[in-house]
Amino acid sequence: MSQIGIGFGEADVSPKMLMALHKETGIGLIDLKRAAKQPGKTLFYTCMLYMNDHVERSRQINAILEIFEDNSKEPFLFEILYDEKWSDFNLDEKQNYITPDQLRNIADAEGYM
């Protein structure tokens, strides 16, 4: 199982993109703006995959990635194991970075083991 974190890879984000992310995730616009001001340093969305809500999480992750693509912006993507804590990680450590394609493959998988 994995935990996924999504943040902004760059700071120049349009209000239209913020509104689309707000509608998809329910995260407040102020929180999204704050995260956008710290690209590569803050995650605005985290979730655990392969739980009972996996189908919904997969759909939401793909929708978020599509919003980034539609706005020609790079997301900041991070993966940790299910039993690890976000507070134990330095987001500057690149070994946990993943690409949008890797995230799609992870999110679209039905589970593993």
CSV table of N, CA and C in Angstrom, one decimal:
chain,number,residue,atom,x,y,z
A,1,MET,N,0.8,-1.2,0.0
A,1,MET,CA,0.0,0.0,0.0
A,1,MET,C,0.9,1.2,0.0
A,2,SER,N,0.3,2.3,-0.5
A,2,SER,CA,1.1,3.6,-0.7
A,2,SER,C,0.3,4.7,-0.1
A,3,GLN,N,1.0,5.8,0.3
A,3,GLN,CA,0.4,7.0,0.5
A,3,GLN,C,1.0,8.0,-0.5
A,4,ILE,N,0.1,8.8,-1.1
A,4,ILE,CA,0.4,9.7,-2.1
A,4,ILE,C,0.3,11.2,-1.7
A,5,GLY,N,1.2,12.0,-2.0
A,5,GLY,CA,1.1,13.4,-1.8
A,5,GLY,C,1.2,14.2,-3.1
A,6,ILE,N,0.4,15.2,-3.2
A,6,ILE,CA,0.5,16.1,-4.4
A,6,ILE,C,0.6,17.5,-4.0
A,7,GLY,N,1.5,18.2,-4.6
A,7,GLY,CA,1.8,19.7,-4.4
A,7,GLY,C,2.0,20.3,-5.7
A,8,PHE,N,2.3,21.6,-5.7
A,8,PHE,CA,2.6,22.4,-6.9
A,8,PHE,C,4.1,22.3,-7.2
A,9,GLY,N,4.4,22.1,-8.5
A,9,GLY,CA,5.8,22.0,-8.9
A,9,GLY,C,6.3,23.4,-9.3
A,10,GLU,N,5.4,24.4,-9.4
A,10,GLU,CA,5.8,25.7,-9.8
A,10,GLU,C,4.8,26.7,-9.1
A,11,ALA,N,5.2,28.0,-8.9
A,11,ALA,CA,4.4,28.9,-8.2
A,11,ALA,C,3.4,29.7,-9.0
A,12,ASP,N,3.6,29.8,-10.3
A,12,ASP,CA,2.7,30.6,-11.2
A,12,ASP,C,1.5,29.8,-11.5
A,13,VAL,N,0.5,29.9,-10.7
A,13,VAL,CA,-0.8,29.1,-10.8
A,13,VAL,C,-1.9,30.1,-11.0
A,14,SER,N,-2.8,29.8,-12.0
A,14,SER,CA,-3.9,30.7,-12.3
A,14,SER,C,-5.1,30.5,-11.3
A,15,PRO,N,-5.9,31.6,-11.1
A,15,PRO,CA,-7.1,31.4,-10.3
A,15,PRO,C,-8.0,30.3,-10.9
A,16,LYS,N,-8.1,30.2,-12.2
A,16,LYS,CA,-8.9,29.1,-12.8
A,16,LYS,C,-8.4,27.7,-12.4
A,17,MET,N,-7.1,27.5,-12.3
A,17,MET,CA,-6.6,26.2,-11.9
A,17,MET,C,-6.9,26.0,-10.4
A,18,LEU,N,-6.7,27.0,-9.6
A,18,LEU,CA,-7.0,26.9,-8.2
A,18,LEU,C,-8.5,26.5,-8.0
A,19,MET,N,-9.4,27.2,-8.7
A,19,MET,CA,-10.8,26.9,-8.6
A,19,MET,C,-11.1,25.4,-9.0
A,20,ALA,N,-10.5,25.0,-10.1
A,20,ALA,CA,-10.7,23.6,-10.6
A,20,ALA,C,-10.3,22.6,-9.5
A,21,LEU,N,-9.1,22.9,-8.9
A,21,LEU,CA,-8.6,22.0,-7.8
A,21,LEU,C,-9.5,22.0,-6.6
A,22,HIS,N,-10.0,23.2,-6.3
A,22,HIS,CA,-10.9,23.4,-5.2
A,22,HIS,C,-12.2,22.5,-5.4
A,23,LYS,N,-12.8,22.6,-6.6
A,23,LYS,CA,-14.0,21.9,-7.0
A,23,LYS,C,-13.8,20.4,-6.9
A,24,GLU,N,-12.6,19.9,-7.3
A,24,GLU,CA,-12.3,18.5,-7.4
A,24,GLU,C,-12.0,17.9,-6.0
A,25,THR,N,-11.3,18.7,-5.2
A,25,THR,CA,-10.8,18.1,-3.9
A,25,THR,C,-11.6,18.6,-2.7
A,26,GLY,N,-12.3,19.8,-2.8
A,26,GLY,CA,-12.9,20.4,-1.7
A,26,GLY,C,-12.0,21.1,-0.7
A,27,ILE,N,-10.7,21.2,-1.1
A,27,ILE,CA,-9.7,21.9,-0.3
A,27,ILE,C,-10.0,23.4,-0.5
A,28,GLY,N,-9.9,24.2,0.6
A,28,GLY,CA,-10.1,25.6,0.5
A,28,GLY,C,-9.2,26.4,-0.4
A,29,LEU,N,-9.7,27.4,-1.0
A,29,LEU,CA,-8.9,28.2,-2.0
A,29,LEU,C,-7.7,28.8,-1.3
A,30,ILE,N,-7.9,29.3,0.0
A,30,ILE,CA,-6.8,29.9,0.7
A,30,ILE,C,-5.7,28.8,0.9
A,31,ASP,N,-6.0,27.6,1.3
A,31,ASP,CA,-5.0,26.6,1.5
A,31,ASP,C,-4.3,26.2,0.2
A,32,LEU,N,-5.1,26.2,-0.9
A,32,LEU,CA,-4.4,25.9,-2.2
A,32,LEU,C,-3.5,27.1,-2.6
A,33,LYS,N,-3.9,28.3,-2.4
A,33,LYS,CA,-3.0,29.5,-2.7
A,33,LYS,C,-1.7,29.4,-1.9
A,34,ARG,N,-1.9,29.1,-0.6
A,34,ARG,CA,-0.7,29.0,0.3
A,34,ARG,C,0.2,27.9,-0.2
A,35,ALA,N,-0.3,26.7,-0.6
A,35,ALA,CA,0.5,25.6,-1.1
A,35,ALA,C,1.2,26.1,-2.4
A,36,ALA,N,0.5,26.8,-3.3
A,36,ALA,CA,1.0,27.2,-4.6
A,36,ALA,C,2.2,28.2,-4.4
A,37,LYS,N,2.2,28.9,-3.3
A,37,LYS,CA,3.3,29.8,-3.0
A,37,LYS,C,4.6,29.1,-2.5
A,38,GLN,N,4.5,27.8,-2.3
A,38,GLN,CA,5.6,27.0,-1.8
A,38,GLN,C,5.8,25.8,-2.7
A,39,PRO,N,6.1,26.0,-4.0
A,39,PRO,CA,6.3,24.9,-4.9
A,39,PRO,C,7.4,23.9,-4.4
A,40,GLY,N,7.1,22.6,-4.4
A,40,GLY,CA,8.0,21.6,-4.1
A,40,GLY,C,8.3,21.5,-2.6
A,41,LYS,N,7.5,22.3,-1.8
A,41,LYS,CA,7.8,22.3,-0.3
A,41,LYS,C,6.5,21.9,0.5
A,42,THR,N,5.4,22.0,-0.1
A,42,THR,CA,4.1,21.7,0.6
A,42,THR,C,3.2,20.8,-0.3
A,43,LEU,N,2.6,19.9,0.4
A,43,LEU,CA,1.6,19.0,-0.2
A,43,LEU,C,0.2,19.5,0.1
A,44,PHE,N,-0.6,19.7,-0.9
A,44,PHE,CA,-2.0,20.1,-0.6
A,44,PHE,C,-3.0,19.0,-0.6
A,45,TYR,N,-2.6,17.8,-1.1
A,45,TYR,CA,-3.5,16.7,-1.2
A,45,TYR,C,-2.7,15.4,-0.8
A,46,THR,N,-3.2,14.7,0.2
A,46,THR,CA,-2.6,13.4,0.5
A,46,THR,C,-3.7,12.3,0.6
A,47,CYS,N,-3.4,11.1,0.3
A,47,CYS,CA,-4.3,10.0,0.5
A,47,CYS,C,-3.6,8.7,0.6
A,48,MET,N,-4.3,7.7,1.1
A,48,MET,CA,-3.8,6.4,1.2
A,48,MET,C,-4.5,5.6,0.1
A,49,LEU,N,-3.7,4.8,-0.7
A,49,LEU,CA,-4.3,4.0,-1.8
A,49,LEU,C,-4.6,2.6,-1.3
A,50,TYR,N,-5.4,1.9,-2.1
A,50,TYR,CA,-5.7,0.5,-1.9
A,50,TYR,C,-6.5,0.2,-0.7
A,51,MET,N,-7.3,1.2,-0.3
A,51,MET,CA,-8.2,1.1,0.9
A,51,MET,C,-9.6,0.9,0.3
A,52,ASN,N,-10.7,0.9,1.1
A,52,ASN,CA,-12.0,0.7,0.6
A,52,ASN,C,-12.5,1.8,-0.4
A,53,ASP,N,-11.9,3.0,-0.3
A,53,ASP,CA,-12.2,4.1,-1.2
A,53,ASP,C,-11.3,4.2,-2.4
A,54,HIS,N,-10.5,3.1,-2.8
A,54,HIS,CA,-9.5,3.2,-3.8
A,54,HIS,C,-10.1,3.7,-5.1
A,55,VAL,N,-11.2,3.2,-5.5
A,55,VAL,CA,-11.8,3.6,-6.8
A,55,VAL,C,-12.0,5.1,-6.9
A,56,GLU,N,-12.5,5.7,-5.8
A,56,GLU,CA,-12.7,7.2,-5.7
A,56,GLU,C,-11.4,7.9,-5.7
A,57,ARG,N,-10.4,7.4,-4.9
A,57,ARG,CA,-9.1,8.1,-4.8
A,57,ARG,C,-8.4,8.0,-6.2
A,58,SER,N,-8.5,6.9,-6.9
A,58,SER,CA,-7.9,6.8,-8.2
A,58,SER,C,-8.5,7.8,-9.2
A,59,ARG,N,-9.9,7.9,-9.1
A,59,ARG,CA,-10.5,8.9,-10.0
A,59,ARG,C,-10.1,10.3,-9.7
A,60,GLN,N,-10.0,10.6,-8.4
A,60,GLN,CA,-9.7,12.0,-8.0
A,60,GLN,C,-8.2,12.3,-8.3
A,61,ILE,N,-7.3,11.4,-8.1
A,61,ILE,CA,-5.9,11.6,-8.5
A,61,ILE,C,-5.8,11.8,-10.0
A,62,ASN,N,-6.5,11.0,-10.8
A,62,ASN,CA,-6.4,11.2,-12.3
A,62,ASN,C,-7.0,12.6,-12.7
A,63,ALA,N,-8.1,13.0,-12.0
A,63,ALA,CA,-8.7,14.3,-12.3
A,63,ALA,C,-7.7,15.4,-11.9
A,64,ILE,N,-7.0,15.3,-10.8
A,64,ILE,CA,-6.1,16.3,-10.3
A,64,ILE,C,-4.9,16.4,-11.4
A,65,LEU,N,-4.4,15.3,-11.8
A,65,LEU,CA,-3.3,15.3,-12.8
A,65,LEU,C,-3.8,15.9,-14.1
A,66,GLU,N,-5.0,15.7,-14.5
A,66,GLU,CA,-5.6,16.3,-15.7
A,66,GLU,C,-5.7,17.8,-15.5
A,67,ILE,N,-6.0,18.3,-14.4
A,67,ILE,CA,-6.1,19.7,-14.1
A,67,ILE,C,-4.7,20.3,-14.3
A,68,PHE,N,-3.7,19.7,-13.8
A,68,PHE,CA,-2.3,20.2,-14.0
A,68,PHE,C,-2.0,20.2,-15.5
A,69,GLU,N,-2.3,19.1,-16.2
A,69,GLU,CA,-2.0,19.0,-17.6
A,69,GLU,C,-2.7,20.1,-18.4
A,70,ASP,N,-4.0,20.3,-18.1
A,70,ASP,CA,-4.8,21.3,-18.8
A,70,ASP,C,-4.3,22.7,-18.7
A,71,ASN,N,-3.6,22.9,-17.6
A,71,ASN,CA,-3.0,24.2,-17.3
A,71,ASN,C,-1.5,24.3,-17.6
A,72,SER,N,-1.0,23.2,-18.2
A,72,SER,CA,0.5,23.2,-18.5
A,72,SER,C,1.4,23.4,-17.3
A,73,LYS,N,1.0,22.8,-16.2
A,73,LYS,CA,1.8,23.0,-15.0
A,73,LYS,C,2.3,21.6,-14.5
A,74,GLU,N,3.4,21.6,-13.9
A,74,GLU,CA,4.0,20.4,-13.3
A,74,GLU,C,3.6,20.2,-11.9
A,75,PRO,N,3.1,19.0,-11.5
A,75,PRO,CA,2.8,18.7,-10.1
A,75,PRO,C,4.0,18.3,-9.4
A,76,PHE,N,4.0,18.4,-8.1
A,76,PHE,CA,5.0,17.9,-7.2
A,76,PHE,C,4.4,16.6,-6.6
A,77,LEU,N,5.0,15.5,-6.9
A,77,LEU,CA,4.4,14.2,-6.5
A,77,LEU,C,5.3,13.4,-5.6
A,78,PHE,N,4.8,12.8,-4.5
A,78,PHE,CA,5.6,12.2,-3.5
A,78,PHE,C,4.8,10.9,-3.1
A,79,GLU,N,5.6,9.8,-2.9
A,79,GLU,CA,5.0,8.6,-2.4
A,79,GLU,C,5.8,8.0,-1.2
A,80,ILE,N,5.0,7.6,-0.2
A,80,ILE,CA,5.6,6.9,0.9
A,80,ILE,C,4.8,5.6,1.2
A,81,LEU,N,5.3,4.8,2.0
A,81,LEU,CA,4.7,3.5,2.3
A,81,LEU,C,3.5,3.8,3.3
A,82,TYR,N,2.6,2.9,3.3
A,82,TYR,CA,1.3,3.1,4.1
A,82,TYR,C,1.6,3.3,5.6
A,83,ASP,N,2.7,2.7,6.1
A,83,ASP,CA,2.9,2.8,7.6
A,83,ASP,C,3.9,3.9,8.0
A,84,GLU,N,4.3,4.7,7.0
A,84,GLU,CA,5.2,5.8,7.3
A,84,GLU,C,4.4,7.1,7.5
A,85,LYS,N,5.0,8.0,8.2
A,85,LYS,CA,4.3,9.3,8.5
A,85,LYS,C,4.9,10.4,7.7
A,86,TRP,N,4.0,11.3,7.2
A,86,TRP,CA,4.5,12.4,6.4
A,86,TRP,C,5.5,13.3,7.2
A,87,SER,N,5.3,13.4,8.5
A,87,SER,CA,6.1,14.3,9.3
A,87,SER,C,7.5,13.8,9.4
A,88,ASP,N,7.8,12.5,9.1
A,88,ASP,CA,9.1,11.9,9.1
A,88,ASP,C,9.9,12.2,7.9
A,89,PHE,N,9.3,12.8,6.9
A,89,PHE,CA,10.0,13.0,5.6
A,89,PHE,C,10.4,14.4,5.3
A,90,ASN,N,11.5,14.6,4.7
A,90,ASN,CA,11.9,15.9,4.2
A,90,ASN,C,11.5,15.9,2.7
A,91,LEU,N,10.6,16.8,2.3
A,91,LEU,CA,10.2,16.8,1.0
A,91,LEU,C,11.2,17.2,-0.1
A,92,ASP,N,12.4,17.5,0.4
A,92,ASP,CA,13.5,17.8,-0.5
A,92,ASP,C,14.2,16.5,-0.9
A,93,GLU,N,13.9,15.4,-0.2
A,93,GLU,CA,14.6,14.1,-0.5
A,93,GLU,C,14.0,13.5,-1.8
A,94,LYS,N,14.7,13.5,-2.8
A,94,LYS,CA,14.1,13.1,-4.1
A,94,LYS,C,13.9,11.6,-4.3
A,95,GLN,N,14.3,10.8,-3.4
A,95,GLN,CA,14.1,9.3,-3.6
A,95,GLN,C,12.6,9.0,-3.5
A,96,ASN,N,11.8,9.8,-3.0
A,96,ASN,CA,10.3,9.5,-2.9
A,96,ASN,C,9.5,10.3,-3.9
A,97,TYR,N,10.2,11.0,-4.8
A,97,TYR,CA,9.5,11.7,-5.9
A,97,TYR,C,9.0,10.7,-6.9
A,98,ILE,N,7.9,10.9,-7.5
A,98,ILE,CA,7.4,10.1,-8.6
A,98,ILE,C,6.9,11.0,-9.7
A,99,THR,N,6.8,10.5,-10.9
A,99,THR,CA,6.3,11.2,-12.1
A,99,THR,C,4.8,11.1,-12.2
A,100,PRO,N,4.2,11.9,-13.0
A,100,PRO,CA,2.7,11.8,-13.2
A,100,PRO,C,2.4,10.4,-13.8
A,101,ASP,N,3.2,9.9,-14.7
A,101,ASP,CA,2.9,8.5,-15.3
A,101,ASP,C,3.0,7.5,-14.2
A,102,GLN,N,4.0,7.6,-13.3
A,102,GLN,CA,4.2,6.6,-12.3
A,102,GLN,C,2.9,6.6,-11.3
A,103,LEU,N,2.5,7.9,-11.0
A,103,LEU,CA,1.3,8.0,-10.2
A,103,LEU,C,0.1,7.4,-10.8
A,104,ARG,N,-0.1,7.6,-12.1
A,104,ARG,CA,-1.2,7.0,-12.8
A,104,ARG,C,-1.2,5.5,-12.7
A,105,ASN,N,0.0,5.0,-12.9
A,105,ASN,CA,0.1,3.5,-12.8
A,105,ASN,C,-0.2,3.0,-11.4
A,106,ILE,N,0.3,3.7,-10.4
A,106,ILE,CA,0.0,3.3,-9.0
A,106,ILE,C,-1.5,3.4,-8.7
A,107,ALA,N,-2.1,4.6,-9.1
A,107,ALA,CA,-3.5,4.8,-8.8
A,107,ALA,C,-4.4,3.9,-9.6
A,108,ASP,N,-4.1,3.5,-10.8
A,108,ASP,CA,-5.0,2.7,-11.6
A,108,ASP,C,-4.8,1.2,-11.3
A,109,ALA,N,-3.8,0.8,-10.5
A,109,ALA,CA,-3.7,-0.6,-10.2
A,109,ALA,C,-4.8,-0.9,-9.2
A,110,GLU,N,-5.2,-2.1,-9.2
A,110,GLU,CA,-6.3,-2.6,-8.3
A,110,GLU,C,-5.8,-3.0,-7.0
A,111,GLY,N,-4.5,-3.0,-6.8
A,111,GLY,CA,-3.9,-3.4,-5.5
A,111,GLY,C,-2.8,-4.4,-5.8
A,112,TYR,N,-2.0,-4.7,-4.9
A,112,TYR,CA,-0.9,-5.6,-5.1
A,112,TYR,C,-0.6,-6.4,-3.8
A,113,MET,N,0.2,-7.4,-4.0
A,113,MET,CA,0.7,-8.2,-2.9
A,113,MET,C,0.5,-9.7,-3.3
